[in-house]
mmCIF file of C-alpha atoms in Angstrom:
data_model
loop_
_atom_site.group_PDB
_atom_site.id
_atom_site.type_symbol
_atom_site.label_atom_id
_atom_site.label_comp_id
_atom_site.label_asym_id
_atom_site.label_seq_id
_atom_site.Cartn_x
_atom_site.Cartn_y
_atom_site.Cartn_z
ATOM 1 C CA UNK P 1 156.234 -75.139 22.970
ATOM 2 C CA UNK P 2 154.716 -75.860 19.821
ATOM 3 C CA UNK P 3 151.258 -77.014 19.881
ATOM 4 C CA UNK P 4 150.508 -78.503 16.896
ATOM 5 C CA UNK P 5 151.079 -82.378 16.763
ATOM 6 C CA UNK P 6 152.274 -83.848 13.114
ATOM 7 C CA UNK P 7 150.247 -87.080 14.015
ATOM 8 C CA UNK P 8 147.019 -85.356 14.608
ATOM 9 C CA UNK P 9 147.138 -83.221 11.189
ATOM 10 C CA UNK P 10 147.882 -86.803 10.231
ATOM 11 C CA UNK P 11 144.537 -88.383 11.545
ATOM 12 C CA UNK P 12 143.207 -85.459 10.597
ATOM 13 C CA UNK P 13 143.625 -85.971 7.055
ATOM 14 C CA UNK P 14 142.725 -89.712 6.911
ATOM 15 C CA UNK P 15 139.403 -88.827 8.587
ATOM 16 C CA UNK P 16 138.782 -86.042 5.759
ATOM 17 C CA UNK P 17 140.200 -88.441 3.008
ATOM 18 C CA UNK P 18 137.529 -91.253 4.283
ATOM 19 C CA UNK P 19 134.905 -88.782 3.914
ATOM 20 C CA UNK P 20 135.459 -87.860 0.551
ATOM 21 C CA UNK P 21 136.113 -91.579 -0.071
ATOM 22 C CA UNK P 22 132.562 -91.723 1.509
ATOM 23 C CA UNK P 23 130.600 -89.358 -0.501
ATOM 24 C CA UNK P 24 132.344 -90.578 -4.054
ATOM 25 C CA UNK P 25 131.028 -93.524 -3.722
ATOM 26 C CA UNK P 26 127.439 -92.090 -2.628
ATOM 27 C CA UNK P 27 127.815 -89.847 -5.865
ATOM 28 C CA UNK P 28 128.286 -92.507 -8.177
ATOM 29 C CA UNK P 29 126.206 -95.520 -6.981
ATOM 30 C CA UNK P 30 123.062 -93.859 -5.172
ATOM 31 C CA UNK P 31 120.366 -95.910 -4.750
ATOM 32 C CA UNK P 32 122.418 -99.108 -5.712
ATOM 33 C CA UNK P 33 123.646 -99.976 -1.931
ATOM 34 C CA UNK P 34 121.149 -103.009 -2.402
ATOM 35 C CA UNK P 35 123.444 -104.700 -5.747
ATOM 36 C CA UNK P 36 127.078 -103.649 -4.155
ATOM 37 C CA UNK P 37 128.071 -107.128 -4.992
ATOM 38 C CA UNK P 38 127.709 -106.180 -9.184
ATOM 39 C CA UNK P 39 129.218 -102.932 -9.134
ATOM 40 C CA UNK P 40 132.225 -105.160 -8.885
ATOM 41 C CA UNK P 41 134.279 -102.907 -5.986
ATOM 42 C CA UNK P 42 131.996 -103.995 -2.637
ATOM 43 C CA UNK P 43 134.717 -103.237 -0.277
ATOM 44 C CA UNK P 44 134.619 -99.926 -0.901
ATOM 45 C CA UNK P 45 130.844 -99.589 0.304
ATOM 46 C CA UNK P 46 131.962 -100.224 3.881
ATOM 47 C CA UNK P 47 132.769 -96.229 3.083
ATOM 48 C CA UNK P 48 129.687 -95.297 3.045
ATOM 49 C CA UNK P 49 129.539 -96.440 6.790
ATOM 50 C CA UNK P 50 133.336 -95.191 7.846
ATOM 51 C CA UNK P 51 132.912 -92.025 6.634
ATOM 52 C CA UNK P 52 130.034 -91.656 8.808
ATOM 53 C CA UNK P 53 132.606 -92.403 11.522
ATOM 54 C CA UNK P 54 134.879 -89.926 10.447
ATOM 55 C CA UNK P 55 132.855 -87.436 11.970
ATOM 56 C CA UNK P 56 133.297 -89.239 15.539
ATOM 57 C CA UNK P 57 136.876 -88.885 14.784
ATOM 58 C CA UNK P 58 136.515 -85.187 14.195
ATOM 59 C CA UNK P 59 134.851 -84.748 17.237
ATOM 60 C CA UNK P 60 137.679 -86.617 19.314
ATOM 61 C CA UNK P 61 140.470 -85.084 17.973
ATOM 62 C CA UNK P 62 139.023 -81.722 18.433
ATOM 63 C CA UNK P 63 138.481 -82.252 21.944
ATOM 64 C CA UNK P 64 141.774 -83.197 21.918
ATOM 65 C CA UNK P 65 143.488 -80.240 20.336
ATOM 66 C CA UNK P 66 141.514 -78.045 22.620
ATOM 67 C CA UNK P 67 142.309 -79.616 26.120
ATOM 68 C CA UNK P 68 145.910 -79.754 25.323
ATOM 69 C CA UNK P 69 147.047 -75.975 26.430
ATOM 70 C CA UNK P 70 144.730 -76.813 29.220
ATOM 71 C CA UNK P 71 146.109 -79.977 30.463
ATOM 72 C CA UNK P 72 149.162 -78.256 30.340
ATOM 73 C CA UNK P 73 148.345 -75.360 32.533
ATOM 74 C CA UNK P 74 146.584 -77.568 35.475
ATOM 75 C CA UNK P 75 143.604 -77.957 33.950
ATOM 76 C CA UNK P 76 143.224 -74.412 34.036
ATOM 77 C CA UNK P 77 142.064 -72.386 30.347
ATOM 78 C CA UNK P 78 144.731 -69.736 29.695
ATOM 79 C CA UNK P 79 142.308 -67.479 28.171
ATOM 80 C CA UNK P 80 139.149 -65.349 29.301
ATOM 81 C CA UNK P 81 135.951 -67.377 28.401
ATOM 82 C CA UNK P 82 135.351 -64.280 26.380
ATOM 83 C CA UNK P 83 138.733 -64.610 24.374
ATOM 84 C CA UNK P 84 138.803 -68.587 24.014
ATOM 85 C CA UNK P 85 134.837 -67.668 22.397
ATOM 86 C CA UNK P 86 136.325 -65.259 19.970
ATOM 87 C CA UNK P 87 139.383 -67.506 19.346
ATOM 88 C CA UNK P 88 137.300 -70.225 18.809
ATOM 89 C CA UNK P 89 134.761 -67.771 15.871
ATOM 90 C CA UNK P 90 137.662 -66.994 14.525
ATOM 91 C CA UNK P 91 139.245 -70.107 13.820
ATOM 92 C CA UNK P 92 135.841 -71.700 12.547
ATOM 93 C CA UNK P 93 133.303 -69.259 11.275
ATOM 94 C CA UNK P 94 134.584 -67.329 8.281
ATOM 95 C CA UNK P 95 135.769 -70.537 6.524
ATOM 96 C CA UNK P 96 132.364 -72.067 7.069
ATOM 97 C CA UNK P 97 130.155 -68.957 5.834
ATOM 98 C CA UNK P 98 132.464 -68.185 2.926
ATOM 99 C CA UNK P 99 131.731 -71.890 1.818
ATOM 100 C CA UNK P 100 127.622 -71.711 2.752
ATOM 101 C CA UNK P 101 127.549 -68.878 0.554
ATOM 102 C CA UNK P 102 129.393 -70.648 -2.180
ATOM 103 C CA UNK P 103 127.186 -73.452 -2.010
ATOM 104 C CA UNK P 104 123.831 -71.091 -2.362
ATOM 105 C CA UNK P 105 125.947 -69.046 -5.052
ATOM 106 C CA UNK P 106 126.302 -72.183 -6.985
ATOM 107 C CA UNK P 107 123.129 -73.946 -6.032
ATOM 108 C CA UNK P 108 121.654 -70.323 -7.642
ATOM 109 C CA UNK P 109 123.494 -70.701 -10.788
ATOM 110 C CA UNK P 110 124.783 -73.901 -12.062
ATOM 111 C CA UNK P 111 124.222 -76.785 -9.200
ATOM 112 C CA UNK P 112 120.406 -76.600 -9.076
ATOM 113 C CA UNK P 113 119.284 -79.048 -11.451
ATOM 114 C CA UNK P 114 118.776 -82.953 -9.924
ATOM 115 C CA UNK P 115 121.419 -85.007 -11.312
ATOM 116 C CA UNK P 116 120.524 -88.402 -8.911
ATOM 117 C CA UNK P 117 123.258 -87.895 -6.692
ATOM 118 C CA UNK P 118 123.872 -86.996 -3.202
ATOM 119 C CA UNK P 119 123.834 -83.609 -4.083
ATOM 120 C CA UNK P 120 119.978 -83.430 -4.634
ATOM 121 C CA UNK P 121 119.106 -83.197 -1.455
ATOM 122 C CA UNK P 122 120.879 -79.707 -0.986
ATOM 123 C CA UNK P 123 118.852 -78.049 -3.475
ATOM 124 C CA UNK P 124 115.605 -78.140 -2.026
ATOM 125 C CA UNK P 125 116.113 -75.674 0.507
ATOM 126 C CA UNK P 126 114.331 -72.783 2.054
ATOM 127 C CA UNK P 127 114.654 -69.494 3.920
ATOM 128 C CA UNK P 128 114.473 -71.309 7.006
ATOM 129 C CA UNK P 129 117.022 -73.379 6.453
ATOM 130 C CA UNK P 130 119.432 -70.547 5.257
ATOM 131 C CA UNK P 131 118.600 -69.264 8.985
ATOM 132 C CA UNK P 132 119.156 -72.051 10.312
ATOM 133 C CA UNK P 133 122.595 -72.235 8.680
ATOM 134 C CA UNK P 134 123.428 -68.731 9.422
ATOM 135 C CA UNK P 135 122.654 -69.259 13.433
ATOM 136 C CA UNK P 136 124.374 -72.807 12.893
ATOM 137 C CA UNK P 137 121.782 -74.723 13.901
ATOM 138 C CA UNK P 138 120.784 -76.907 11.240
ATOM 139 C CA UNK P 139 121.112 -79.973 13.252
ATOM 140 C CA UNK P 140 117.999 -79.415 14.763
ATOM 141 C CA UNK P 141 116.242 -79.012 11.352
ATOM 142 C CA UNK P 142 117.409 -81.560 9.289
ATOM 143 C CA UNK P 143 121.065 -82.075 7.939
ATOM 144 C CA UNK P 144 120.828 -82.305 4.577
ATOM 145 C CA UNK P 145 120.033 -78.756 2.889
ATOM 146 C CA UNK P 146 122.777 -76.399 1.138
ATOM 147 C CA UNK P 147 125.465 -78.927 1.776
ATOM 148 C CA UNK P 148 125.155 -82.011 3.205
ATOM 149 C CA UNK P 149 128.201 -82.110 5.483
ATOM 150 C CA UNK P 150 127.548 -78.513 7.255
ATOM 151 C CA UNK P 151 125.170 -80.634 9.692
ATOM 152 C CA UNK P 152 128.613 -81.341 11.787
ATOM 153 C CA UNK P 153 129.996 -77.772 11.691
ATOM 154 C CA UNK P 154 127.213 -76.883 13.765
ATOM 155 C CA UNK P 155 127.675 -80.078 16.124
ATOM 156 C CA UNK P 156 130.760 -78.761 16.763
ATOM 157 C CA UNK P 157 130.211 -75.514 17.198
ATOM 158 C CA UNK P 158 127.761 -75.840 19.608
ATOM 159 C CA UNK P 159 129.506 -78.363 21.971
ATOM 160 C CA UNK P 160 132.322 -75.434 21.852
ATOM 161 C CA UNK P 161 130.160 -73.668 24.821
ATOM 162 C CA UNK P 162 130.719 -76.581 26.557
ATOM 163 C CA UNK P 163 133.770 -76.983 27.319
ATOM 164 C CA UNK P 164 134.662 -74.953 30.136
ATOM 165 C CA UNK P 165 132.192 -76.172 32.065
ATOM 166 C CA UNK P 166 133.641 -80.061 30.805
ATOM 167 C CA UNK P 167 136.693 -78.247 31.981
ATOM 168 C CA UNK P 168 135.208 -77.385 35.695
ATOM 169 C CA UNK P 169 133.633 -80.745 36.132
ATOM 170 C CA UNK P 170 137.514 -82.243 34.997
ATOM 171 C CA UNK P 171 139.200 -79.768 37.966
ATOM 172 C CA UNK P 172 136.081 -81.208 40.131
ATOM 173 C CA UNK P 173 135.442 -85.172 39.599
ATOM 174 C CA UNK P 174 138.649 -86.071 37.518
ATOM 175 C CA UNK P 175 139.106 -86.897 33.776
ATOM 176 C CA UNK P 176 137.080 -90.688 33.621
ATOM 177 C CA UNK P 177 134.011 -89.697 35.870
ATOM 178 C CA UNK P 178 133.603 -86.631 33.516
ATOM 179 C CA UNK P 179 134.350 -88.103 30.551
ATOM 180 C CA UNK P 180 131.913 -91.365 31.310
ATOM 181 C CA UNK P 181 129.202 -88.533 32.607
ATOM 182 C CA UNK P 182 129.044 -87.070 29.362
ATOM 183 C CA UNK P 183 128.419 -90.480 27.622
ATOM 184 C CA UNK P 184 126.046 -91.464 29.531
ATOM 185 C CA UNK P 185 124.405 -87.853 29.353
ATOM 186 C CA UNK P 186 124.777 -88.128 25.579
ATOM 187 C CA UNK P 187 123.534 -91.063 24.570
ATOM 188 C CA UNK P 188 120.671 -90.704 27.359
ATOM 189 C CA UNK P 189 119.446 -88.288 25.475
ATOM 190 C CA UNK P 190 119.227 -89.815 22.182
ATOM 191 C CA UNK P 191 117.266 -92.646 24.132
ATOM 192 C CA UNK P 192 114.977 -90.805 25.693
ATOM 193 C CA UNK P 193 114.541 -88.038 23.141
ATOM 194 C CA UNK P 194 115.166 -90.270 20.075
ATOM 195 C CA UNK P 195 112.044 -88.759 17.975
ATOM 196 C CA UNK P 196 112.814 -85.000 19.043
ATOM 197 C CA UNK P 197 114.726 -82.080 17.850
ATOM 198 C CA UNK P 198 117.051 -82.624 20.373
ATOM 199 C CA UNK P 199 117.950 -86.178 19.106
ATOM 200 C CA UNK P 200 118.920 -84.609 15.856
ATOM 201 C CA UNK P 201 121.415 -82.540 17.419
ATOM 202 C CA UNK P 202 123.470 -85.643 18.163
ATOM 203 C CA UNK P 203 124.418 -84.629 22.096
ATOM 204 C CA UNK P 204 126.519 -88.076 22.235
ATOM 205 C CA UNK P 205 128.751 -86.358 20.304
ATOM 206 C CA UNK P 206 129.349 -84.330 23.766
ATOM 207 C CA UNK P 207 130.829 -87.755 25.121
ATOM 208 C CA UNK P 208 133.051 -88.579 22.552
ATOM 209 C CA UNK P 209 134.475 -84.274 22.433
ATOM 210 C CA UNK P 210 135.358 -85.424 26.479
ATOM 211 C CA UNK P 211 137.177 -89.004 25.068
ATOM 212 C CA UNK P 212 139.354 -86.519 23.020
ATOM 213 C CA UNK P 213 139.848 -83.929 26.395
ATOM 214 C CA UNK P 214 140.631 -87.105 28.437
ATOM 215 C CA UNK P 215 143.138 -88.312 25.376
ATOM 216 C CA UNK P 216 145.200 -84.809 25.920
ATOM 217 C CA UNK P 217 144.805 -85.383 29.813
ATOM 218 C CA UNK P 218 146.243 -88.716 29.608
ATOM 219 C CA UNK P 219 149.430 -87.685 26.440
ATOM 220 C CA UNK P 220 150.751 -84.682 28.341
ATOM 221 C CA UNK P 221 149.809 -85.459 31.782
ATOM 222 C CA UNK P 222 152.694 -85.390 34.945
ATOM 223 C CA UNK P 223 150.990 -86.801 37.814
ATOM 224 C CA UNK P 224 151.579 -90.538 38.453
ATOM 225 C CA UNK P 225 147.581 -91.180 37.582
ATOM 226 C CA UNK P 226 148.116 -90.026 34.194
ATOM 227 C CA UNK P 227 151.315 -91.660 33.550
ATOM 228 C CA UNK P 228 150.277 -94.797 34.760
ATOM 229 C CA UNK P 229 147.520 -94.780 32.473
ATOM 230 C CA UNK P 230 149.283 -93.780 29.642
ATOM 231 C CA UNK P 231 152.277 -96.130 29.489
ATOM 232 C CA UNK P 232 150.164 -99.436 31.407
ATOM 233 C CA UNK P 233 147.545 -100.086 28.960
ATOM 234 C CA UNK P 234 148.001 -101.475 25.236
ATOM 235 C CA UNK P 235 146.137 -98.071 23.548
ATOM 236 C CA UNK P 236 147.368 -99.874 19.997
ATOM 237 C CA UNK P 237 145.423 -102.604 20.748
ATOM 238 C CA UNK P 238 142.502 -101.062 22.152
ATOM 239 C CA UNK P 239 142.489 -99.053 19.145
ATOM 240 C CA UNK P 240 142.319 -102.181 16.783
ATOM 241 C CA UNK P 241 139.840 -103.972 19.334
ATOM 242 C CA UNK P 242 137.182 -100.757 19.400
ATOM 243 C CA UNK P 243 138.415 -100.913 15.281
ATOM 244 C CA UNK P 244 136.828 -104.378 15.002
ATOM 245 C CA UNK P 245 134.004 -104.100 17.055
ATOM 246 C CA UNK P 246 132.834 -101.315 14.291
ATOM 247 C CA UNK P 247 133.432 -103.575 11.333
ATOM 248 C CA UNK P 248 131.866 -106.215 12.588
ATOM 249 C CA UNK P 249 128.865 -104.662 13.849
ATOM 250 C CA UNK P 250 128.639 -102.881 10.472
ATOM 251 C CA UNK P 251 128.830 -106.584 8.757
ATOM 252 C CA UNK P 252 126.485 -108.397 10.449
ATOM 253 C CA UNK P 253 123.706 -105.212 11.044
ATOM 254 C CA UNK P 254 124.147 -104.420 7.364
ATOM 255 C CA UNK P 255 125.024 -100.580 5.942
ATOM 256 C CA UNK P 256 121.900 -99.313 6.126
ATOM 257 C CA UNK P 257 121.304 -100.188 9.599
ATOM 258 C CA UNK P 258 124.812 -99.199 10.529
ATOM 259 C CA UNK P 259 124.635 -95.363 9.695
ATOM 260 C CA UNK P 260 121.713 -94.621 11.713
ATOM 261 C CA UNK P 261 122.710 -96.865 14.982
ATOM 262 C CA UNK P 262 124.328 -94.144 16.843
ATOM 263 C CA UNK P 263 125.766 -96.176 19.689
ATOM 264 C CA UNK P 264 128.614 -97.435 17.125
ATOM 265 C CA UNK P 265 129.856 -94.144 17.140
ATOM 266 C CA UNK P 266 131.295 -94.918 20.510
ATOM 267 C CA UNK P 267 133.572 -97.804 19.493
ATOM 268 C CA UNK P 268 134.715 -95.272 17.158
ATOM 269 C CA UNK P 269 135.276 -92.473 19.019
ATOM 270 C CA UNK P 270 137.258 -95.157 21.362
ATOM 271 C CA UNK P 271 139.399 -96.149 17.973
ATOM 272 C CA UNK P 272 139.990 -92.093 17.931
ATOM 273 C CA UNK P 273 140.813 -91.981 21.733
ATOM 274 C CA UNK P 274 143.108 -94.657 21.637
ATOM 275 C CA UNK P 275 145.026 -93.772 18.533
ATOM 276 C CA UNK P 276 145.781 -89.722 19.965
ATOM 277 C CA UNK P 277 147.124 -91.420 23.018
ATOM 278 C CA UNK P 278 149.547 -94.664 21.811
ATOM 279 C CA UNK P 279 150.449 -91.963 19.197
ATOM 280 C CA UNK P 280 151.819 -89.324 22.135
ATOM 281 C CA UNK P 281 153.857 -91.854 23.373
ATOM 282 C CA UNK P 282 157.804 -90.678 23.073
ATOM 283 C CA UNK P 283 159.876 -92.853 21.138
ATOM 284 C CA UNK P 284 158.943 -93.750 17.300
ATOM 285 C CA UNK P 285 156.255 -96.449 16.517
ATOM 286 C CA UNK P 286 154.545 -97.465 13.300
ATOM 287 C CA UNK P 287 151.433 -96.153 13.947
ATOM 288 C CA UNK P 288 152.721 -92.597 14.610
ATOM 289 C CA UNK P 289 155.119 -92.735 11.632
ATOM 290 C CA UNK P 290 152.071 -93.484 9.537
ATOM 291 C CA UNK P 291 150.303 -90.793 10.919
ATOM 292 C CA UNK P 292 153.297 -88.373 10.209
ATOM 293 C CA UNK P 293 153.493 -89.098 6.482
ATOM 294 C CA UNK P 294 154.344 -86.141 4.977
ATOM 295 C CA UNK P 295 152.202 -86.004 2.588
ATOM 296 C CA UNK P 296 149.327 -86.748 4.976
ATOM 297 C CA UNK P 297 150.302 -83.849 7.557
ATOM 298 C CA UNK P 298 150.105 -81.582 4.637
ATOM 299 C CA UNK P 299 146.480 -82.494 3.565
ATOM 300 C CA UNK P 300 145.603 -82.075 7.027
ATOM 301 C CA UNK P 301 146.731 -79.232 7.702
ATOM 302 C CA UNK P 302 143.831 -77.651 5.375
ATOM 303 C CA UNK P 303 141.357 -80.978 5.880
ATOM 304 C CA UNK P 304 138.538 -78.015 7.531
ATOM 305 C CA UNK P 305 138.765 -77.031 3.843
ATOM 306 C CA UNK P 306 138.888 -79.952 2.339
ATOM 307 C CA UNK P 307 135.730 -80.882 4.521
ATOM 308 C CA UNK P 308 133.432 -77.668 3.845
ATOM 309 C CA UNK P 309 134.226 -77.938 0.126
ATOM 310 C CA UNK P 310 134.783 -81.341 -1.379
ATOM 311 C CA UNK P 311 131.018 -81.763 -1.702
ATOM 312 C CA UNK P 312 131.214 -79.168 -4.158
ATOM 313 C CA UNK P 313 133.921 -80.165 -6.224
ATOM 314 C CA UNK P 314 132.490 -83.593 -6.695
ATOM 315 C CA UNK P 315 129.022 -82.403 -7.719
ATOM 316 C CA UNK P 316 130.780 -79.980 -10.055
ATOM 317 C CA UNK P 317 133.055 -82.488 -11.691
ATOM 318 C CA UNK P 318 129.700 -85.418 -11.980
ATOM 319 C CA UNK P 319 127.515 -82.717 -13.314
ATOM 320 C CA UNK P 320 129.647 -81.130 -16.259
ATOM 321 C CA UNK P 321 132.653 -84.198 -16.730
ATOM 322 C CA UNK P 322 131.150 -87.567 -15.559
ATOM 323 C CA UNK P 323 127.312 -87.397 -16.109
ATOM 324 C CA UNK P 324 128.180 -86.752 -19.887
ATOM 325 C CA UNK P 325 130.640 -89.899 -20.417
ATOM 326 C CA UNK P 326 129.418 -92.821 -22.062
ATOM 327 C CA UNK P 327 131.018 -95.212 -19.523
ATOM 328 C CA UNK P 328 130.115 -97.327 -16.464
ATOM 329 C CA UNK P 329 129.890 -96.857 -13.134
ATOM 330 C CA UNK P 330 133.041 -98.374 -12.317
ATOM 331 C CA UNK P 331 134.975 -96.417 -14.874
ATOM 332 C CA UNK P 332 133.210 -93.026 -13.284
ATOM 333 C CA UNK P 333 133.777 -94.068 -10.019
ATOM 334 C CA UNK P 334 137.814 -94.310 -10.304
ATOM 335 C CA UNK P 335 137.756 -91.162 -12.502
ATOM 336 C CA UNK P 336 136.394 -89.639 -9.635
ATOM 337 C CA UNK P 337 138.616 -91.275 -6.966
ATOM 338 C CA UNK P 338 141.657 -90.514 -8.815
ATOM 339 C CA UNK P 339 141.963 -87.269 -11.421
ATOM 340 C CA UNK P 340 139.179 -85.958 -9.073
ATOM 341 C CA UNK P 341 140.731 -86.117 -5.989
ATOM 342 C CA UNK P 342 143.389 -84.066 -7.511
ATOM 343 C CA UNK P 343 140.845 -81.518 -8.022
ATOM 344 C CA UNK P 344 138.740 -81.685 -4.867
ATOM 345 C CA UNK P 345 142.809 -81.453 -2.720
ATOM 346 C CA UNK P 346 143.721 -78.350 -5.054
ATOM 347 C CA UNK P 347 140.429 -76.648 -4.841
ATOM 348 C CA UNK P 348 140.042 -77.228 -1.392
ATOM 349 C CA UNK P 349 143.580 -75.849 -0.565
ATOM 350 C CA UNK P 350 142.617 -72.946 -2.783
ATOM 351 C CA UNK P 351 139.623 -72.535 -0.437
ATOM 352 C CA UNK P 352 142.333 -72.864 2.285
ATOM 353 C CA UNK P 353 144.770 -69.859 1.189
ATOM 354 C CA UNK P 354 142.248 -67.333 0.314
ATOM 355 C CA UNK P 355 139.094 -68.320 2.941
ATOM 356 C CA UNK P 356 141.279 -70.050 5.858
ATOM 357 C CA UNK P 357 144.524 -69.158 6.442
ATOM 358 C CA UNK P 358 144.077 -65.493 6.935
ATOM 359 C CA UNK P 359 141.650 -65.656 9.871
ATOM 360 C CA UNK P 360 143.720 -68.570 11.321
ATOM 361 C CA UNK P 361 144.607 -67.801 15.034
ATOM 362 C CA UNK P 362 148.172 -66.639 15.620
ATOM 363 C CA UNK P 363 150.129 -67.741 17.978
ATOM 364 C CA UNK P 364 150.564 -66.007 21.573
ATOM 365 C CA UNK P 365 154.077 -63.990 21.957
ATOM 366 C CA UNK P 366 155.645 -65.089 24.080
ATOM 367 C CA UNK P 367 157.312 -61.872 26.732
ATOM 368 C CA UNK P 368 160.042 -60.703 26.070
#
């Protein structure tokens, strides 16, 4: 049976779109978060918080896509821990060094000069921190050197070794004990070690990687627990309830204060959680026909790309295009959004073809 789910490439994609949405805005109005209300488009700096979130969302759905083959074979992994490692390198690390040594290539060459955007803080970088990116684990060392959205890669990569013992402790205590374990584990740690190293690794994110295990436990689950779950609870409305619980925090704590409180990443993660599952219903519903939108599927099936190289594209575009026009902020700003997302999709899909694609896993053949 086919493994890969149409509405996940779909969420997918609008969690990669939101970024870029994100860090367009960032590019263009750095620094001018305080006077939102005269750059004449406010609602648009709530992206500046939501693409934060995205990154919660990643997390989730990643979970998700790896505990599906193994909620499928009784919670049992179908490969060797030393196969599921390589499968795992495979799938993630030659995309992400060809793009780190893009970034230094271009940071080297014709990105190194300060241009007041987000991409400033890239440039200042050391041998340490190309190390540190090499043995992806930047996290611990700050998060904002070479490119600014590689801190997550390495998030990711590291809650990878994880999993099968997450996938023990599910065969041992059940899906909710282990998934509410690892939250409280999580965000435990970033309590108690909120001025440390180890805070900057982000382990909540460990909690919200189980949501999206316990999301594939609960969609392709047989046993009456699972199905009872699945089809007795609202997960639409959940989703829009753990939805608005993140806007409204974010409105009345203010954007600053927003992106660095941590604990809203869980009402995110829950949006995430709640979305995979009312999506894996059978039958057709809104939400997953929004989610299967062609055009959305396709961007996602390449949004790793689109992730690891968008900051790239935009700095090249404001540098050489943007920078140079005698226009305002506004009128850069929807340049940017629009013409430029055409360029940051077509690069990034370049990126996909030639850096992606061929180390993508295959799929097992079946015996004959």
């Amino acid at each position: 049976e086919r493994l890969r789910l149409d509405y996940v490439d779909g969420l997918r994609a609008a969690a990669a779109l939101l970024v870029v949405l994100n860090h367009t805005y960032g590019t263009v109005f750095l620094n001018q978060v305080s006077k939102l209300k005269e750059t004449a488009i406010p609602w648009l700096a709530w992206s500046m918080i939501y693409g934060h979130f995205s990154v919660s969302i990643f997390i989730v759905v990643s979970g998700f896509c790896l505990m599906l083959p193994v909620a499928r074979n009784a919670d049992r992994m179908k490969d060797s821990l030393g196969v599921y490692l390589k499968r795992r390198a495979r799938r993630i690390l030659p995309p992400y060094y060809f793009a780190l040594a893009l970034a230094l290539v271009l940071i080297a060459t014709v990105l190194g000069a300060r241009t007041y955007s987000h991409w400033d803080m890239n440039i200042q970088y050391s041998l340490r921190d190309i190390a540190a990116h090499v043995l992806l684990v930047q996290n611990f060392f700050g998060t904002g050197r070479i490119n600014y959205v590689f801190w997550s890669i390495a998030v990711e990569w590291q809650i990878y070794f994880l999993f099968p013992i997450l996938i023990w402790l599910f065969r041992r205590l059940g899906a909710p004990i282990t998934a509410c374990i690892a939250l409280a584990v999580g965000y435990a740690l970033m309590l108690g070690l909120g001025h440390t190293r180890v805070a900057r690794a982000n382990p909540h994110y460990i909690g919200l990687f189980t949501l999206g295990m316990w999301a594939a436990w609960l969609a392709v689950g047989n046993t009456s627990r699972a199905k009872a779950l699945r089809d007795g609870i609202p997960w639409g409305r959940l989703a829009i309830g753990s939805g608005l619980i993140v806007v409204a925090a974010t409105i009345m704590l203010g954007l600053k204060a927003s992106k660095v409180n941590y604990y809203l990443d869980l009402p995110a993660g829950i949006c995430a959680f709640s979305v995979l599952i009312a999506a894996s219903r059978p039958g057709r519903s809104a939400l997953r026909s929004v989610l299967e939108w062609r055009p959305l599927v396709s961007i996602g099936a390449y949004s790793y790309s689109l992730y690891l190289t968008h900051a790239l594209t935009l700095q090249i575009v404001w540098q050489f295009v943007l920078r140079r026009m005698d226009v305002s902020d506004q009128t850069r700003f929807w340049l940017l959004l629009g013409p430029g997302m055409a360029i940051h999709l077509g690069g990034a899909y370049l990126f996909y073809l030639c850096c992606e694609r061929p180390f993508l896993n295959k799929p097992r053949q079946k015996p004959a």
